[in-house]
Short mmCIF file of C-alpha atoms in Angstrom, two decimals:
data_model
loop_
_atom_site.label_atom_id
_atom_site.label_comp_id
_atom_site.label_asym_id
_atom_site.label_seq_id
_atom_site.Cartn_x
_atom_site.Cartn_y
_atom_site.Cartn_z
CA MET A 292 -66.67 117.23 198.95
CA SER A 293 -65.35 119.15 195.94
CA THR A 294 -62.56 116.57 195.52
CA LEU A 295 -65.13 113.77 195.51
CA ILE A 296 -67.25 115.56 192.91
CA ASP A 297 -64.17 116.28 190.80
CA ASN A 298 -63.27 112.59 190.89
CA VAL A 299 -66.81 111.58 189.91
CA MET A 300 -66.83 114.07 187.03
CA SER A 301 -63.42 112.89 185.85
CA ARG A 302 -64.47 109.24 185.92
CA ALA A 303 -67.69 110.08 184.04
CA ARG A 304 -65.62 111.82 181.37
CA ARG A 305 -63.36 108.79 180.97
CA LEU A 306 -66.35 106.45 180.72
CA GLY A 307 -68.39 108.72 178.45
CA VAL A 308 -71.27 109.09 180.92
CA PRO A 309 -73.44 112.24 180.51
CA ILE A 310 -73.41 112.88 184.22
CA SER A 311 -74.27 116.60 183.88
CA VAL A 312 -77.13 117.92 181.74
CA GLN A 313 -78.58 121.40 181.34
CA LEU A 314 -82.20 121.44 180.20
CA ASP A 315 -83.78 124.74 179.23
CA LEU A 316 -87.51 124.41 179.74
CA THR A 317 -88.39 127.59 177.85
CA TYR A 318 -86.77 130.50 176.04
CA ARG A 319 -89.56 132.81 177.18
CA CYS A 320 -88.53 135.35 179.80
CA ASN A 321 -90.20 138.12 181.78
CA GLU A 322 -86.96 140.12 181.64
CA GLN A 323 -85.22 141.41 178.53
CA CYS A 324 -81.60 141.61 179.65
CA VAL A 325 -79.51 143.66 177.25
CA HIS A 326 -76.69 141.09 177.16
CA CYS A 327 -78.80 137.93 176.71
CA TYR A 328 -77.69 135.50 174.00
CA LEU A 329 -81.13 133.91 173.47
CA ASP A 330 -83.98 134.62 171.07
CA HIS A 331 -86.85 134.54 173.54
CA GLY A 332 -89.45 133.52 171.00
CA ALA A 333 -87.35 131.08 169.02
CA ALA A 334 -88.31 127.61 170.24
CA SER A 335 -91.34 125.46 170.87
CA GLU A 336 -91.47 123.66 174.21
CA MET A 337 -91.77 120.02 175.17
CA THR A 338 -94.83 119.20 177.24
CA ALA A 339 -94.43 118.20 180.87
CA GLY A 340 -95.11 114.60 179.83
CA LYS A 341 -92.32 114.69 177.24
CA VAL A 342 -89.95 116.31 179.72
CA LYS A 343 -90.66 113.60 182.28
CA GLU A 344 -90.04 110.90 179.67
CA LEU A 345 -86.76 112.63 178.84
CA LEU A 346 -85.76 112.76 182.52
CA GLY A 347 -86.26 109.00 182.68
CA GLU A 348 -83.96 108.59 179.68
CA LEU A 349 -81.35 110.84 181.27
CA ALA A 350 -81.45 108.82 184.48
CA GLU A 351 -81.06 105.63 182.46
CA ALA A 352 -78.03 107.14 180.71
CA GLY A 353 -76.34 107.86 184.05
CA ALA A 354 -77.08 111.58 184.44
CA LEU A 355 -76.88 112.78 188.03
CA PHE A 356 -76.57 116.58 187.95
CA LEU A 357 -79.52 118.34 186.31
CA THR A 358 -79.67 122.08 185.68
CA LEU A 359 -83.12 123.45 184.83
CA SER A 360 -83.01 126.86 183.24
CA GLY A 361 -84.42 129.08 180.48
CA GLY A 362 -85.48 131.78 179.66
CA GLU A 363 -87.31 131.99 182.93
CA PRO A 364 -88.40 128.48 184.00
CA LEU A 365 -91.04 129.79 186.40
CA LEU A 366 -93.04 130.98 183.40
CA ARG A 367 -93.97 127.33 182.93
CA GLY A 368 -97.02 126.47 184.99
CA ASP A 369 -95.85 122.87 185.14
CA LEU A 370 -92.39 123.65 186.56
CA PHE A 371 -93.11 122.14 189.96
CA GLU A 372 -94.54 118.99 188.37
CA ILE A 373 -91.23 118.66 186.50
CA LEU A 374 -89.15 119.46 189.58
CA GLU A 375 -91.01 116.88 191.65
CA HIS A 376 -90.42 114.22 189.00
CA ALA A 377 -86.72 115.11 188.78
CA ARG A 378 -86.34 114.73 192.52
CA LYS A 379 -88.20 111.39 192.50
CA LEU A 380 -85.54 110.24 190.04
CA THR A 381 -82.95 111.48 192.60
CA PHE A 382 -81.36 114.07 190.33
CA CYS A 383 -79.20 116.66 192.07
CA VAL A 384 -81.09 119.70 190.78
CA ARG A 385 -79.86 123.22 190.15
CA LEU A 386 -82.54 125.79 189.26
CA LYS A 387 -81.50 128.93 187.37
CA THR A 388 -83.95 131.82 187.65
CA ASN A 389 -84.22 135.59 187.94
CA ALA A 390 -86.50 134.81 190.95
CA THR A 391 -88.93 137.66 190.20
CA LEU A 392 -91.83 135.19 190.12
CA ILE A 393 -90.98 133.57 193.46
CA ALA A 394 -93.33 134.55 196.28
CA ALA A 395 -93.89 132.76 199.59
CA ALA A 396 -95.78 129.81 198.09
CA GLU A 397 -93.11 129.19 195.43
CA ALA A 398 -90.33 129.52 197.99
CA ASP A 399 -92.09 126.95 200.20
CA ARG A 400 -92.32 124.45 197.34
CA ILE A 401 -88.73 124.92 196.19
CA ALA A 402 -87.40 124.47 199.71
CA SER A 403 -89.58 121.41 200.32
CA LEU A 404 -88.28 119.64 197.21
CA GLY A 405 -84.65 119.56 198.30
CA ILE A 406 -83.31 121.55 195.35
CA ASN A 407 -79.52 121.57 195.66
CA GLU A 408 -78.94 125.13 194.44
CA VAL A 409 -81.04 128.03 193.22
CA HIS A 410 -78.99 130.39 191.05
CA VAL A 411 -80.37 133.93 190.94
CA SER A 412 -79.02 136.55 188.55
CA LEU A 413 -78.27 139.95 190.05
CA TYR A 414 -76.54 142.60 187.96
CA CYS A 415 -75.96 145.44 190.41
CA SER A 416 -75.96 146.36 194.07
CA GLN A 417 -78.31 149.24 193.28
CA PRO A 418 -81.86 148.87 191.91
CA ALA A 419 -81.80 151.44 189.10
CA LEU A 420 -78.89 150.00 187.13
CA HIS A 421 -80.02 146.40 187.62
CA ASP A 422 -83.45 147.34 186.27
CA ARG A 423 -81.85 149.16 183.36
CA ILE A 424 -80.02 145.94 182.40
CA THR A 425 -83.11 143.72 182.76
CA GLN A 426 -85.30 146.44 181.19
CA VAL A 427 -87.98 145.68 183.81
CA PRO A 428 -88.70 148.27 186.51
CA GLY A 429 -88.84 146.77 189.98
CA SER A 430 -87.00 143.58 189.01
CA TRP A 431 -84.14 144.19 191.49
CA GLU A 432 -86.54 144.49 194.42
CA ARG A 433 -88.50 141.37 193.41
CA SER A 434 -85.31 139.33 193.01
CA LEU A 435 -84.00 140.47 196.39
CA ASN A 436 -87.30 139.70 198.11
CA ALA A 437 -87.29 136.21 196.60
CA ILE A 438 -83.73 135.57 197.75
CA ARG A 439 -84.71 136.54 201.29
CA LEU A 440 -87.76 134.24 201.14
CA LEU A 441 -85.64 131.32 199.97
CA ARG A 442 -82.89 131.91 202.53
CA SER A 443 -85.44 132.18 205.36
CA ARG A 444 -86.51 128.64 204.45
CA GLY A 445 -82.94 127.34 204.50
CA GLN A 446 -82.64 127.08 200.73
CA ASN A 447 -79.11 127.17 199.29
CA VAL A 448 -78.93 130.18 196.96
CA ILE A 449 -76.08 131.26 194.68
CA LEU A 450 -76.08 134.89 193.60
CA VAL A 451 -74.75 135.05 190.02
CA HIS A 452 -73.27 138.37 188.95
CA ILE A 453 -72.61 138.94 185.25
CA VAL A 454 -70.23 141.84 184.72
CA THR A 455 -70.73 144.10 181.69
CA SER A 456 -69.54 147.50 180.59
CA LEU A 457 -72.76 148.87 182.10
CA ASN A 458 -72.21 147.61 185.66
CA ALA A 459 -68.40 147.67 185.69
CA GLY A 460 -66.89 148.48 189.07
CA ASP A 461 -69.75 147.06 191.14
CA HIS A 462 -68.75 143.43 191.61
CA GLN A 463 -67.25 143.91 195.06
CA ALA A 464 -70.43 145.61 196.27
CA VAL A 465 -72.53 142.76 194.84
CA GLN A 466 -70.30 140.23 196.56
CA ALA A 467 -70.79 142.11 199.84
CA LEU A 468 -74.55 142.02 199.26
CA ALA A 469 -74.37 138.26 198.70
CA HIS A 470 -72.56 137.91 202.04
CA GLU A 471 -75.24 140.03 203.73
CA LEU A 472 -77.99 137.87 202.23
CA GLY A 473 -76.24 134.64 203.21
CA THR A 474 -75.87 133.37 199.65
CA GLY A 475 -73.00 132.01 197.63
CA PHE A 476 -71.48 134.26 194.98
CA ARG A 477 -70.31 133.61 191.43
CA ILE A 478 -69.08 136.11 188.91
CA ASP A 479 -69.04 135.83 185.13
CA ALA A 480 -66.98 138.31 183.12
CA THR A 481 -67.70 137.08 179.59
CA ILE A 482 -70.58 138.30 177.43
CA ILE A 483 -71.08 135.83 174.63
CA PRO A 484 -72.53 136.56 171.18
CA LYS A 485 -76.12 135.63 170.48
CA LEU A 486 -76.58 132.04 169.39
CA ASP A 487 -78.01 133.22 166.06
CA GLY A 488 -74.63 134.80 165.22
CA ASP A 489 -75.47 138.39 166.20
CA ARG A 490 -72.30 139.77 167.80
CA SER A 491 -73.72 143.12 168.93
CA THR A 492 -73.69 142.08 172.60
CA ALA A 493 -69.88 141.73 172.48
CA ALA A 494 -69.69 145.51 172.91
CA LEU A 495 -70.97 144.99 176.46
CA ASN A 496 -67.91 143.06 177.58
CA VAL A 497 -66.24 144.46 180.67
CA PRO A 498 -63.36 146.97 180.19
CA HIS A 499 -59.89 145.42 180.23
CA ALA A 500 -58.81 147.07 183.49
CA GLU A 501 -61.67 145.51 185.45
CA LEU A 502 -61.23 142.18 183.67
CA VAL A 503 -57.66 142.12 185.01
CA GLU A 504 -58.95 142.77 188.53
CA ILE A 505 -61.51 139.98 188.26
CA VAL A 506 -59.49 137.20 186.65
CA THR A 507 -56.42 137.74 188.83
CA ASN A 508 -58.49 137.33 191.98
CA PRO A 509 -57.84 133.78 193.29
CA ALA A 510 -61.44 133.64 194.56
CA TYR A 511 -62.57 133.87 190.93
CA ALA A 512 -60.11 131.75 188.98
CA GLY A 513 -57.28 130.37 191.07
CA SER A 514 -53.68 131.46 190.78
CA ALA A 515 -52.13 132.98 187.68
CA ASP A 516 -49.13 130.77 188.42
CA GLU A 517 -51.03 128.01 186.61
CA PHE A 518 -49.84 129.63 183.37
CA CYS A 519 -47.26 127.35 181.81
CA VAL A 520 -45.79 126.21 178.52
CA PRO A 521 -47.88 123.31 177.17
CA ASP A 522 -46.47 119.81 177.16
CA SER A 523 -47.57 116.78 175.16
CA ALA A 524 -49.90 115.61 177.93
CA ALA A 525 -51.75 118.94 177.96
CA LEU A 526 -52.10 118.92 174.18
CA ASP A 527 -53.72 115.48 174.35
CA GLU A 528 -56.47 116.74 176.66
CA PRO A 529 -60.10 117.13 175.48
CA LEU A 530 -61.22 120.70 174.79
CA CYS A 531 -63.72 120.76 177.67
CA ALA A 532 -66.50 118.70 179.24
CA ALA A 533 -68.91 119.27 176.34
CA GLY A 534 -69.85 115.96 174.74
CA HIS A 535 -67.70 114.03 177.23
CA ASN A 536 -69.69 114.16 180.47
CA HIS A 537 -71.99 117.12 179.79
CA CYS A 538 -74.59 118.21 177.25
CA TYR A 539 -77.38 120.72 176.73
CA ILE A 540 -81.01 120.18 175.72
CA ALA A 541 -83.10 123.03 174.31
CA PRO A 542 -86.81 123.59 175.05
CA ASP A 543 -87.81 121.95 171.76
CA GLY A 544 -85.75 118.83 172.48
CA GLY A 545 -82.67 119.72 170.45
CA VAL A 546 -79.53 118.10 171.92
CA PHE A 547 -76.20 119.96 171.81
CA PRO A 548 -72.76 119.31 173.33
CA CYS A 549 -73.17 122.50 175.42
CA VAL A 550 -75.41 125.55 175.63
CA GLN A 551 -72.54 127.61 174.21
CA LEU A 552 -71.76 125.12 171.45
CA PRO A 553 -74.67 125.37 168.98
CA LEU A 554 -74.07 122.18 167.00
CA LEU A 555 -77.35 120.27 166.79
CA CYS A 556 -76.69 116.57 167.39
CA GLY A 557 -80.24 115.20 167.37
CA ARG A 558 -83.72 115.83 168.70
CA ILE A 559 -85.65 114.22 171.54
CA GLY A 560 -88.85 112.74 170.16
CA GLN A 561 -87.12 111.65 166.99
CA GLN A 562 -84.39 109.66 168.75
CA ARG A 563 -83.78 108.41 172.25
CA PHE A 564 -81.33 110.49 174.25
CA LEU A 565 -78.81 107.70 174.67
CA ASP A 566 -78.74 107.05 170.91
CA ILE A 567 -78.00 110.73 170.28
CA TRP A 568 -75.35 110.81 173.01
CA ARG A 569 -73.56 107.71 171.75
CA GLU A 570 -74.06 107.85 167.99
CA SER A 571 -74.33 111.49 166.84
CA PRO A 572 -71.53 112.23 164.34
CA ARG A 573 -71.22 115.76 165.70
CA MET A 574 -70.98 114.55 169.28
CA LYS A 575 -68.28 112.09 168.20
CA GLU A 576 -66.43 114.88 166.37
CA ILE A 577 -66.36 117.04 169.51
CA ARG A 578 -65.17 114.09 171.62
CA ALA A 579 -62.35 113.30 169.22
CA MET A 580 -60.90 116.82 169.25
CA ARG A 581 -57.83 117.53 171.38
CA ARG A 582 -55.97 120.73 172.18
CA GLY A 583 -53.13 119.55 169.95
CA ASP A 584 -55.54 119.52 166.98
CA LEU A 585 -55.99 123.30 167.11
CA PRO A 586 -53.65 124.94 164.55
CA VAL A 587 -53.14 128.22 166.45
CA CYS A 588 -53.97 127.35 170.05
CA SER A 589 -51.70 124.29 170.14
CA GLN A 590 -48.73 126.58 169.48
CA CYS A 591 -49.70 129.12 172.14
CA SER A 592 -47.87 129.38 175.46
CA HIS A 593 -51.31 129.56 177.15
CA ALA A 594 -52.50 126.22 175.76
CA ALA A 595 -52.22 124.34 179.05
CA SER A 596 -53.96 126.98 181.19
CA CYS A 597 -56.38 128.78 178.84
CA TRP A 598 -60.10 128.52 179.54
CA ARG A 599 -60.71 128.36 175.78
CA CYS A 600 -64.35 127.60 175.01
CA PRO A 601 -64.94 125.79 171.70
CA GLY A 602 -68.42 127.31 171.56
CA LEU A 603 -67.03 130.84 171.74
CA ALA A 604 -64.50 129.90 169.06
CA LEU A 605 -67.31 128.59 166.85
CA LEU A 606 -69.38 131.74 167.40
CA ALA A 607 -66.29 133.72 166.40
CA GLY A 608 -66.20 131.77 163.14
CA ASP A 609 -63.99 128.68 163.59
CA LEU A 610 -64.51 125.74 165.95
CA ARG A 611 -60.78 124.96 165.75
CA GLY A 612 -59.62 128.55 165.90
CA PRO A 613 -58.90 130.86 168.83
CA SER A 614 -61.65 132.24 171.01
CA VAL A 615 -60.94 135.98 171.08
CA LEU A 616 -62.77 136.43 174.39
CA ASP A 617 -60.69 133.71 176.01
CA CYS A 618 -57.49 135.18 174.56
CA GLU A 619 -58.45 138.42 176.26
CA ARG A 620 -58.99 136.65 179.57
CA SER A 621 -55.64 134.83 179.35
CA TYR A 622 -53.87 138.10 178.62
CA ALA A 623 -55.68 139.85 181.48
CA ARG A 624 -54.74 137.05 183.85
CA THR A 625 -51.04 136.79 183.00
CA GLY A 626 -49.99 139.93 181.13
CA VAL A 627 -48.61 137.68 178.38
CA ALA A 628 -50.19 138.10 174.95
CA PRO A 629 -51.47 134.80 173.47
CA THR A 630 -50.00 133.57 170.21
CA GLY A 631 -51.71 135.04 167.17
CA TRP A 632 -53.95 137.35 169.21
CA LEU A 633 -54.24 140.97 168.08
CA ARG A 634 -54.41 143.07 171.21
CA THR A 635 -57.05 145.79 171.26
CA ASP A 636 -56.13 147.57 174.51
#
């Protein structure tokens, strides 16, 4: 199945079809996670009617995979109205949530709608530290109860574990907990700066020694043998999926190439989605960029295997420059220092 999906995604990229879209329904959240990159009071929200109109436009444009997130999407009283409409349009839906607002009734409705995946954030195998990170007492217990409710109804759940300097050393225990709960498991070892430019959260990035352990684990990122000297074909590759077969839409209707690439390309309500997708100068700029266009990264021995994120590079100050966080990950994975990167370990 993964090969089929990979082929579909690759074909969508070649044809310029926005097959994958993340839509944040709100920036409001009932948790205040210390590493979060969002301003929880920063955006207005489209009404359910506007969201449903947008979903129709996305379907018309060829979108198939729809991620609904936030903030905490369950803070919207119209979430299930939106989910039902998305499923009527046959979107393959992924719901991202902290799950603290999911009780039996919500679990019943989610399971009945045929949601493909529910991603639930869990920061620790122990309640106290998880609650310290979310800054909400009792959040660990509520999230765990919700996961059990969803799994008892046969719902596919993915436990998402973000590793920080606060919960370093616990990822194996969280993975074991995911196995016990019968969920999938994904780990994320990069804490990104806030989208408003505040870089204070960068101090929460995982220590180098644990980063090495994580990124050299084939279950996380494949084999380090993928490291290779770039060739001309690799340098002619797009930077990532952003703007090619994927985009992000904010709660107020702002359209961006990706949630981590804060370049506003247009706004729903002022333009139709397909017009923004096809005609936005910024979207076209992102599509035109290739690895070989990057002055530093194109000369780096990691160019063909680096996970370089253009959004992280932009948040570091230069869309076409190195992403320091990705340089760190490449070094941790291979032990070879990237070109132009000043090691801090």
